[in-house]
């Protein structure tokens, strides 16, 4: 048990990029599919938790080459085209259900393999027999230590490498079916049929869609059998972006319901048509009053209009019912949450736990906790809102919420506690054992805290190859800022000006071309990209030797600088609107001209030789000394270290060290007392 945590209500709006971890279900499926693929796959946004680490370790034991970077959230995995390098070994799956099921089916692909498999005590009690019985029909057999057929962990798996007409009883867990579906395309002619009742549909659909994303779509015949019409090793998508966990995201969809006007929280990579069934929560939240819209592949949640009670069926996305239930005491009318009987057998009896804790806050619920205790078949909850009742309880001091070792109880009440009920920032909710969020979201309370930030603008200036772009990009990702590379603006204009046959020495030609230009921005990850006349110039185009040779001469012209100044300043509003915690803009005149009132101004420098070396290491044909001279001697907005800027000489610093130093400087500005 960790010590209890007093939740500090938000007295201001919430703002910033929610630091939601990657989805566990997608991370573990992607690991299996990438291992079975031909070629290398880079997984981005991956979850690093106990369960995913177990699967990574097991794959390494089986001979797969995997390079993971927890800080960057990436996993690089070398696929082996459907072959498993190690034919004999021991694997321990802890209490990781997905690893246990997925690995067992995966190992069945090994020709004449022999694997000793075990798990934690809890795992030994979890369902495996549906999968083991199914594989037995293709001569992959599981034995106990005594040599008898095994129905659960531990067992020795003797594999045949074949997959034929499989039938699986997956009524105990949809993972038993998903495990088989993922290996199905590896053997021509193999089929899988389900016996017994249907299982959790959204997770099976997730598996099917991911098989298709890795190039081997599954089909179903008239009898409901799955098969792959085009079998073979999976095809690596090269880079595969793992969606943020949709259940975890529900807390940050809910947060702007209880924080100040003007709240705007950004969920990078959150899509309504994503792979996770729990994204349905966004639709319910909208009915309840949430203000959600989508920008590219990301969602933006602003202050909710109101909180409208109502009648909701949470059967298909029940992990998120607690999130709504915790908002219900603040709604305008009662909230009914239906069809959640199965949640009574999860981490705890969630229905009873929620009813009990709402009661503790003075909120009336039906059925009452006593009635729920008496009748295990009750499957819905009605919550009657009453601010007066909450206030009455709060006046006696903070209420301690029991969390029953359930991460979702802790996170849901963390959101309710963020509401400034007493109007003066006094805490009124205390969470017992906040460490229980570690199961899926170890840094939940830090992520919540990070949204209590004020908007910052950071200006970074410096000469060529002083590290501006690399530093700004990394800082933007870590702190949830929007990154703007103004060098790319000048480079994009240069591409357009060269196309229009304008020359720096012929001002009229430049002005004529500029009059035909229209600039826009699109968001790509954490960066704002410049769009010229509807087109984003490629990296190759804007960094060509020809552009390198002309950009500084064009950039020295006041006509060009004036043309782009308002566009650059408008990026501040773009970042604010999109819900970023601020923006970080880099160039030559940002602290001096574009954003002279920036929250923090930084000047990066490195000696000329170091910078020349960096550029030549990148293989760029670029005379940076010449550009530096032009940039620092021009009359209009020359490259200077703005007064009051913090100078960082990074000649002898690594990129990581510069990033760390810049983040240290920004931290106090982001924090709101
Ligand atoms: O990456 P590197 O530092 O070499 O150059 P960049 O940031 O892409 O900028 C290319 C050129 O645009 C610079 O050499 C400057 O001439 C111009 N520039 C500018 O004048 N003012 C800025 N704020 C940014 C770039
Ligand atoms: O944007 P700017 O031209 O100022 O520089 P950059 O493109 O961010 O950095 C140029 C190269 O120097 C990149 O390959 C960086 O990884 C590298 N670099 C470094 O080696 N050490 C630093 N302290 C900063 C950057």
XYZ file of C-alpha atoms and ligand atoms in Angstrom, residues 462-471 473 586 588 604 614-615 618 650-651 653-656 658, ligand 2:
49
model
C 21.414 29.953 -32.793
C 23.628 29.447 -35.826
C 23.492 26.541 -38.230
C 23.932 23.124 -36.578
C 23.921 24.633 -33.104
C 21.355 21.957 -32.245
C 18.179 24.074 -32.352
C 15.916 21.660 -34.214
C 16.995 18.476 -32.464
C 16.744 20.110 -29.051
C 11.876 18.597 -31.141
C 13.481 28.024 -33.153
C 17.641 33.120 -35.880
C 22.449 27.893 -28.468
C 27.861 17.860 -37.207
C 26.579 18.900 -40.623
C 24.662 14.298 -41.467
C 26.969 22.947 -26.342
C 30.256 22.343 -28.157
C 27.588 18.663 -24.619
C 25.599 15.750 -25.928
C 22.143 16.408 -27.336
C 20.596 14.689 -24.298
C 21.282 20.140 -23.857
O 18.704 23.084 -36.095
P 20.163 23.268 -36.091
O 20.735 23.570 -37.414
O 20.600 24.269 -35.067
O 20.868 21.942 -35.603
P 20.340 20.443 -35.571
O 19.870 20.080 -36.922
O 19.413 20.293 -34.433
O 21.649 19.683 -35.161
C 22.639 19.320 -36.087
C 23.265 17.990 -35.705
O 24.062 18.140 -34.546
C 22.231 16.928 -35.399
O 22.627 15.731 -36.048
C 22.325 16.781 -33.894
O 22.028 15.460 -33.462
C 23.761 17.132 -33.604
N 23.975 17.671 -32.246
C 24.976 17.177 -31.459
O 25.696 16.284 -31.894
N 25.205 17.645 -30.205
C 24.468 18.647 -29.707
N 24.695 19.097 -28.478
C 23.434 19.187 -30.496
C 23.208 18.684 -31.779
